[in-house]
mmCIF file of C-alpha atoms and ligand atoms in Angstrom:
data_model
loop_
_atom_site.group_PDB
_atom_site.id
_atom_site.type_symbol
_atom_site.label_atom_id
_atom_site.label_comp_id
_atom_site.label_asym_id
_atom_site.label_seq_id
_atom_site.Cartn_x
_atom_site.Cartn_y
_atom_site.Cartn_z
ATOM 1 C CA MET C 42 0.000 0.000 0.000
ATOM 2 C CA ARG C 43 1.400 3.402 -0.937
ATOM 3 C CA GLY C 44 1.131 6.714 0.802
ATOM 4 C CA ASP C 45 -0.935 5.676 3.831
ATOM 5 C CA VAL C 46 1.701 6.739 6.393
ATOM 6 C CA ALA C 47 2.362 10.183 7.862
ATOM 7 C CA ILE C 48 5.886 10.461 9.236
ATOM 8 C CA LEU C 49 6.888 13.008 11.856
ATOM 9 C CA VAL C 50 10.509 14.156 11.809
ATOM 10 C CA PRO C 51 11.536 15.914 15.036
ATOM 11 C CA ALA C 52 14.448 18.158 14.056
ATOM 12 C CA ALA C 53 14.260 21.004 16.558
ATOM 13 C CA GLY C 54 17.095 19.920 18.875
ATOM 14 C CA LEU C 55 20.163 22.033 19.560
ATOM 15 C CA GLY C 56 22.820 19.370 19.098
ATOM 16 C CA VAL C 57 24.617 20.189 22.344
ATOM 17 C CA ARG C 58 26.614 16.946 22.226
ATOM 18 C CA MET C 59 27.829 17.835 18.728
ATOM 19 C CA GLY C 60 29.580 20.896 20.173
ATOM 20 C CA PRO C 61 29.080 24.592 19.401
ATOM 21 C CA GLY C 62 27.343 25.493 16.144
ATOM 22 C CA ALA C 63 23.960 25.603 14.413
ATOM 23 C CA PRO C 64 21.044 23.363 15.471
ATOM 24 C CA LYS C 65 22.144 19.794 14.688
ATOM 25 C CA ALA C 66 19.591 19.206 11.911
ATOM 26 C CA LEU C 67 21.047 22.138 9.965
ATOM 27 C CA ARG C 68 24.697 21.151 10.295
ATOM 28 C CA LEU C 69 26.388 19.854 7.194
ATOM 29 C CA LEU C 70 26.921 16.188 6.442
ATOM 30 C CA ALA C 71 28.787 15.600 3.168
ATOM 31 C CA GLY C 72 28.051 19.214 2.233
ATOM 32 C CA GLU C 73 24.299 19.175 2.887
ATOM 33 C CA PRO C 74 22.180 19.718 6.004
ATOM 34 C CA LEU C 75 21.614 16.592 8.093
ATOM 35 C CA LEU C 76 17.854 17.154 7.851
ATOM 36 C CA LEU C 77 17.954 17.114 4.047
ATOM 37 C CA HIS C 78 19.614 13.682 4.112
ATOM 38 C CA ALA C 79 16.996 12.432 6.580
ATOM 39 C CA VAL C 80 14.028 13.758 4.619
ATOM 40 C CA ARG C 81 15.335 12.472 1.311
ATOM 41 C CA ASN C 82 15.605 8.946 2.711
ATOM 42 C CA VAL C 83 12.070 9.202 4.108
ATOM 43 C CA ALA C 84 10.553 10.696 0.946
ATOM 44 C CA VAL C 85 11.506 7.721 -1.222
ATOM 45 C CA ALA C 86 9.744 5.179 0.996
ATOM 46 C CA PRO C 87 6.583 4.142 -0.888
ATOM 47 C CA SER C 88 4.440 4.071 2.291
ATOM 48 C CA VAL C 89 5.040 7.727 3.083
ATOM 49 C CA GLY C 90 2.247 10.102 2.002
ATOM 50 C CA LEU C 91 3.085 13.070 4.205
ATOM 51 C CA ILE C 92 6.166 14.287 6.070
ATOM 52 C CA VAL C 93 5.802 16.695 8.998
ATOM 53 C CA VAL C 94 9.079 18.258 10.133
ATOM 54 C CA ALA C 95 9.373 19.946 13.544
ATOM 55 C CA ALA C 96 12.060 22.554 12.871
ATOM 56 C CA PRO C 97 13.987 24.803 15.229
ATOM 57 C CA PRO C 98 11.465 27.628 15.837
ATOM 58 C CA ALA C 99 13.809 30.304 14.433
ATOM 59 C CA ASP C 100 14.427 28.316 11.241
ATOM 60 C CA VAL C 101 10.966 27.310 10.023
ATOM 61 C CA ALA C 102 11.087 29.432 6.836
ATOM 62 C CA PRO C 103 14.567 28.365 5.676
ATOM 63 C CA VAL C 104 13.766 24.710 6.452
ATOM 64 C CA ARG C 105 10.584 24.975 4.382
ATOM 65 C CA ALA C 106 12.612 26.403 1.484
ATOM 66 C CA MET C 107 15.299 23.745 1.876
ATOM 67 C CA LEU C 108 12.729 20.920 1.625
ATOM 68 C CA ALA C 109 10.641 22.412 -1.185
ATOM 69 C CA GLU C 110 11.539 19.915 -3.890
ATOM 70 C CA GLN C 111 10.736 16.487 -2.493
ATOM 71 C CA PRO C 112 8.504 13.851 -4.096
ATOM 72 C CA VAL C 113 5.923 13.935 -1.247
ATOM 73 C CA PRO C 114 4.055 16.766 0.524
ATOM 74 C CA ILE C 115 5.996 18.233 3.456
ATOM 75 C CA ALA C 116 4.657 20.390 6.283
ATOM 76 C CA VAL C 117 7.134 22.266 8.472
ATOM 77 C CA VAL C 118 6.043 23.327 11.962
ATOM 78 C CA ALA C 119 7.946 24.945 14.825
ATOM 79 C CA GLY C 120 9.267 22.373 17.293
ATOM 80 C CA GLY C 121 9.136 22.670 21.088
ATOM 81 C CA PRO C 122 11.629 22.782 23.966
ATOM 82 C CA THR C 123 11.849 18.969 24.262
ATOM 83 C CA ARG C 124 11.733 16.159 21.702
ATOM 84 C CA GLN C 125 8.413 15.075 23.139
ATOM 85 C CA ALA C 126 6.983 18.576 22.672
ATOM 86 C CA SER C 127 8.310 18.679 19.107
ATOM 87 C CA VAL C 128 6.622 15.364 18.314
ATOM 88 C CA ALA C 129 3.359 16.661 19.792
ATOM 89 C CA CYS C 130 3.561 19.823 17.608
ATOM 90 C CA ALA C 131 4.132 17.707 14.502
ATOM 91 C CA LEU C 132 1.330 15.271 15.379
ATOM 92 C CA ASP C 133 -1.101 18.204 15.594
ATOM 93 C CA ALA C 134 -0.395 18.946 11.918
ATOM 94 C CA VAL C 135 -1.352 15.448 10.670
ATOM 95 C CA PRO C 136 -4.735 15.336 8.875
ATOM 96 C CA ARG C 137 -7.318 12.931 10.309
ATOM 97 C CA GLU C 138 -7.179 10.553 7.349
ATOM 98 C CA TYR C 139 -3.795 9.172 8.405
ATOM 99 C CA ASP C 140 -4.276 6.188 10.686
ATOM 100 C CA LEU C 141 -0.583 5.174 10.633
ATOM 101 C CA VAL C 142 1.974 7.616 12.070
ATOM 102 C CA LEU C 143 5.721 7.070 12.270
ATOM 103 C CA VAL C 144 8.107 9.177 14.356
ATOM 104 C CA HIS C 145 11.649 9.426 13.035
ATOM 105 C CA ASP C 146 14.599 11.412 14.414
ATOM 106 C CA ALA C 147 16.226 13.761 11.909
ATOM 107 C CA ALA C 148 19.440 12.740 13.672
ATOM 108 C CA ARG C 149 19.057 9.192 12.233
ATOM 109 C CA ALA C 150 19.672 10.731 8.838
ATOM 110 C CA LEU C 151 20.956 7.583 7.117
ATOM 111 C CA ALA C 152 18.080 5.270 8.099
ATOM 112 C CA PRO C 153 17.176 3.430 4.886
ATOM 113 C CA PRO C 154 13.697 3.598 3.307
ATOM 114 C CA ALA C 155 13.394 -0.183 3.728
ATOM 115 C CA LEU C 156 13.300 0.275 7.507
ATOM 116 C CA ILE C 157 10.295 2.587 7.145
ATOM 117 C CA GLU C 158 8.593 -0.038 5.006
ATOM 118 C CA SER C 159 9.297 -2.736 7.552
ATOM 119 C CA VAL C 160 7.776 -0.730 10.430
ATOM 120 C CA ALA C 161 4.761 0.270 8.312
ATOM 121 C CA ALA C 162 4.170 -3.353 7.240
ATOM 122 C CA LYS C 163 4.118 -4.542 10.859
ATOM 123 C CA LEU C 164 1.548 -1.854 11.712
ATOM 124 C CA ARG C 165 -0.633 -2.907 8.780
ATOM 125 C CA ALA C 166 -0.396 -6.482 10.038
ATOM 126 C CA GLY C 167 -2.154 -5.337 13.211
ATOM 127 C CA SER C 168 0.383 -3.965 15.685
ATOM 128 C CA SER C 169 -0.473 -0.827 17.650
ATOM 129 C CA ALA C 170 3.153 0.180 18.159
ATOM 130 C CA VAL C 171 6.335 -0.989 16.402
ATOM 131 C CA ILE C 172 9.992 -0.136 16.969
ATOM 132 C CA PRO C 173 13.201 -1.232 15.212
ATOM 133 C CA ALA C 174 15.566 -3.008 17.591
ATOM 134 C CA LEU C 175 19.071 -4.450 17.388
ATOM 135 C CA PRO C 176 20.841 -6.907 19.711
ATOM 136 C CA VAL C 177 23.323 -5.275 22.073
ATOM 137 C CA VAL C 178 26.878 -6.155 21.059
ATOM 138 C CA ASP C 179 28.884 -4.825 23.999
ATOM 139 C CA THR C 180 28.998 -6.540 27.369
ATOM 140 C CA ILE C 181 26.811 -4.488 29.709
ATOM 141 C CA LYS C 182 27.746 -3.876 33.353
ATOM 142 C CA GLN C 183 25.816 -2.194 36.102
ATOM 143 C CA VAL C 184 28.019 0.170 38.103
ATOM 144 C CA GLY C 185 27.657 1.928 41.438
ATOM 145 C CA ASP C 186 28.161 5.517 42.585
ATOM 146 C CA GLY C 187 31.930 5.004 42.714
ATOM 147 C CA ALA C 188 31.995 3.670 39.122
ATOM 148 C CA GLU C 189 32.655 0.171 40.557
ATOM 149 C CA VAL C 190 31.081 -2.839 38.876
ATOM 150 C CA ILE C 191 28.063 -4.212 40.696
ATOM 151 C CA ALA C 192 26.861 -6.772 38.181
ATOM 152 C CA THR C 193 27.143 -8.087 34.638
ATOM 153 C CA ILE C 194 23.787 -7.854 32.924
ATOM 154 C CA ASP C 195 22.599 -10.745 30.754
ATOM 155 C CA ARG C 196 22.398 -9.024 27.388
ATOM 156 C CA SER C 197 20.529 -11.778 25.527
ATOM 157 C CA ALA C 198 17.180 -10.125 26.245
ATOM 158 C CA LEU C 199 18.418 -6.559 25.743
ATOM 159 C CA ARG C 200 17.913 -4.523 22.572
ATOM 160 C CA ALA C 201 19.069 -1.112 21.417
ATOM 161 C CA VAL C 202 16.126 0.643 19.791
ATOM 162 C CA GLN C 203 15.980 3.071 16.920
ATOM 163 C CA THR C 204 13.532 5.111 14.908
ATOM 164 C CA PRO C 205 11.277 5.189 12.894
ATOM 165 C CA GLN C 206 8.848 4.134 15.610
ATOM 166 C CA GLY C 207 5.376 3.426 14.251
ATOM 167 C CA PHE C 208 1.944 3.757 15.844
ATOM 168 C CA ARG C 209 -1.725 3.720 15.098
ATOM 169 C CA ARG C 210 -2.524 7.384 15.296
ATOM 170 C CA SER C 211 -4.942 6.915 18.205
ATOM 171 C CA THR C 212 -2.245 5.043 20.173
ATOM 172 C CA LEU C 213 0.330 7.808 19.739
ATOM 173 C CA ALA C 214 -2.179 10.570 20.482
ATOM 174 C CA ALA C 215 -3.377 8.813 23.651
ATOM 175 C CA ALA C 216 0.188 8.159 24.827
ATOM 176 C CA HIS C 217 1.135 11.823 24.408
ATOM 177 C CA ALA C 218 -2.095 12.976 26.059
ATOM 178 C CA ILE C 219 -1.303 11.150 29.307
ATOM 179 C CA ALA C 220 2.477 11.822 29.278
ATOM 180 C CA VAL C 221 3.726 13.428 32.453
ATOM 181 C CA ASP C 222 7.494 13.041 32.536
ATOM 182 C CA ASN C 223 9.775 13.529 29.566
ATOM 183 C CA HIS C 224 10.597 10.403 27.548
ATOM 184 C CA THR C 225 13.313 10.148 24.907
ATOM 185 C CA ASP C 226 11.230 7.838 22.769
ATOM 186 C CA ASP C 227 7.598 7.583 21.871
ATOM 187 C CA ALA C 228 7.422 3.856 22.452
ATOM 188 C CA GLY C 229 8.298 4.598 26.094
ATOM 189 C CA LEU C 230 5.154 6.694 26.315
ATOM 190 C CA ALA C 231 3.104 3.931 24.715
ATOM 191 C CA GLU C 232 4.526 1.323 27.113
ATOM 192 C CA ARG C 233 3.625 3.565 30.014
ATOM 193 C CA ALA C 234 0.103 3.737 28.631
ATOM 194 C CA GLY C 235 -0.050 -0.077 28.685
ATOM 195 C CA VAL C 236 0.219 -0.604 24.932
ATOM 196 C CA ARG C 237 1.971 -3.697 23.568
ATOM 197 C CA VAL C 238 5.041 -2.557 21.619
ATOM 198 C CA ASP C 239 6.340 -4.941 18.945
ATOM 199 C CA THR C 240 9.810 -4.946 17.413
ATOM 200 C CA VAL C 241 11.182 -5.436 13.915
ATOM 201 C CA PRO C 242 14.871 -5.911 13.105
ATOM 202 C CA GLY C 243 16.684 -2.564 13.169
ATOM 203 C CA ASP C 244 19.346 -1.413 10.726
ATOM 204 C CA GLU C 245 22.877 -0.291 11.556
ATOM 205 C CA LEU C 246 22.482 2.644 9.153
ATOM 206 C CA ALA C 247 19.729 4.003 11.414
ATOM 207 C CA PHE C 248 22.295 4.919 14.097
ATOM 208 C CA LYS C 249 21.791 8.300 15.760
ATOM 209 C CA ILE C 250 24.227 11.009 14.755
ATOM 210 C CA THR C 251 24.906 12.475 18.175
ATOM 211 C CA ARG C 252 28.600 13.364 18.558
ATOM 212 C CA PRO C 253 31.333 14.527 16.139
ATOM 213 C CA PHE C 254 32.483 10.885 15.937
ATOM 214 C CA ASP C 255 29.079 9.879 14.536
ATOM 215 C CA LEU C 256 29.226 12.643 11.949
ATOM 216 C CA ALA C 257 32.613 11.343 10.808
ATOM 217 C CA VAL C 258 31.209 7.798 10.565
ATOM 218 C CA ALA C 259 28.236 9.092 8.554
ATOM 219 C CA GLU C 260 30.560 10.969 6.168
ATOM 220 C CA ALA C 261 32.610 7.806 5.647
ATOM 221 C CA LEU C 262 29.495 5.705 4.980
ATOM 222 C CA ILE C 263 28.247 8.182 2.401
ATOM 223 C CA ALA C 264 31.664 8.330 0.738
ATOM 224 C CA SER C 265 31.749 4.519 0.542
ATOM 225 C CA GLY C 266 28.368 4.357 -1.205
ATOM 226 C CA ALA C 267 26.833 2.288 1.613
ATOM 227 C CA THR C 268 23.907 4.684 1.916
ATOM 228 C CA SER C 269 22.818 5.289 -1.675
ATOM 229 C CA VAL C 270 19.097 6.038 -1.849
ATOM 230 C CA ARG C 271 16.861 4.330 -4.353
ATOM 231 C CA VAL C 272 14.651 6.550 -6.519
ATOM 232 C CA ARG C 273 10.970 6.484 -5.571
HETATM 233 N N1 CTP A 13 14.529 17.114 18.955
HETATM 234 C C1 CTP A 13 13.452 17.979 18.685
HETATM 235 N N2 CTP A 13 13.121 18.953 19.599
HETATM 236 C C2 CTP A 13 13.825 19.086 20.735
HETATM 237 C C3 CTP A 13 14.897 18.210 21.031
HETATM 238 C C4 CTP A 13 15.225 17.216 20.110
HETATM 239 O O1 CTP A 13 12.813 17.875 17.635
HETATM 240 N N3 CTP A 13 13.486 20.064 21.560
HETATM 241 C C5 CTP A 13 14.916 16.140 17.932
HETATM 242 C C6 CTP A 13 16.351 16.353 17.441
HETATM 243 O O2 CTP A 13 16.383 17.387 16.462
HETATM 244 C C7 CTP A 13 16.732 14.991 16.908
HETATM 245 C C8 CTP A 13 15.865 14.026 17.738
HETATM 246 O O3 CTP A 13 14.913 14.823 18.442
HETATM 247 O O4 CTP A 13 16.442 14.825 15.535
HETATM 248 C C9 CTP A 13 16.725 13.206 18.694
HETATM 249 O O5 CTP A 13 17.342 14.076 19.618
HETATM 250 P P1 CTP A 13 18.906 14.209 19.867
HETATM 251 O O6 CTP A 13 19.646 13.247 19.032
HETATM 252 O O7 CTP A 13 19.109 14.248 21.343
HETATM 253 O O8 CTP A 13 19.225 15.644 19.209
HETATM 254 P P2 CTP A 13 19.508 17.002 19.958
HETATM 255 O O9 CTP A 13 18.554 17.182 21.072
HETATM 256 O O10 CTP A 13 19.560 18.044 18.902
HETATM 257 O O11 CTP A 13 20.997 16.768 20.496
HETATM 258 P P3 CTP A 13 21.557 17.063 21.971
HETATM 259 O O12 CTP A 13 20.725 16.237 22.908
HETATM 260 O O13 CTP A 13 23.009 16.645 21.912
HETATM 261 O O14 CTP A 13 21.385 18.551 22.183
HETATM 262 MG MG1 MG A 14 18.603 15.816 22.767
#
């Protein structure tokens, strides 16, 4: 099925961990803004009918201009002071006809279109909430206040989760409506609301570009051709 998904792209963060500079979504990756890479990868996914970007409030007009020539309709709204607030602002701009809503960090700019399709397919198969997840590769230790090891955690049941995270619209709206504390992911809100959250296999390319190291990795991946986007 084509075009039945609205995807929210929170992009209003400052990028504090990236160091001084412009808001992270507007910083350059291989010569183009991070957000442009992210939106391009989203726009070629056949399921996507609408993209809603939550931009840094001071940059709504330039972001709109930057994203003018994409193959799907794009709305740009002002984001809020937290990721959760930015997602809520974007969700408000989604027309009622969209029953499937994905939330996807601009900072996961290299996430491949196939990952969007995989999340959307699981929703269509009946899930209320779906997140991409990868096994944890490092050994995980619990440490105490003095940085001393307290325990080694069995990692076999642990997963590192990514975006896009997909929801029936009503599930996401209800989770945000009852949110009290600030969550870093939307599935956390849904869990709190008692919703069953399913997983699909994640993709290493959907890693979050957080620190200068990640930007360097992203540049290298682009240069190697590992990220080439298929035409819609
Ligand atoms: N985000 C947002 N609105 C905020 C904060 C974050 O839309 N008020 C978005 C970011 O733009 C990013 C995604 O949420 O695409 C994930 O956040 P993160 O990687 O933490 O980005 P930043 O908040 O920009 O980075 P930092 O925490 O280092 O400042
Ligand atoms: Mg942040």
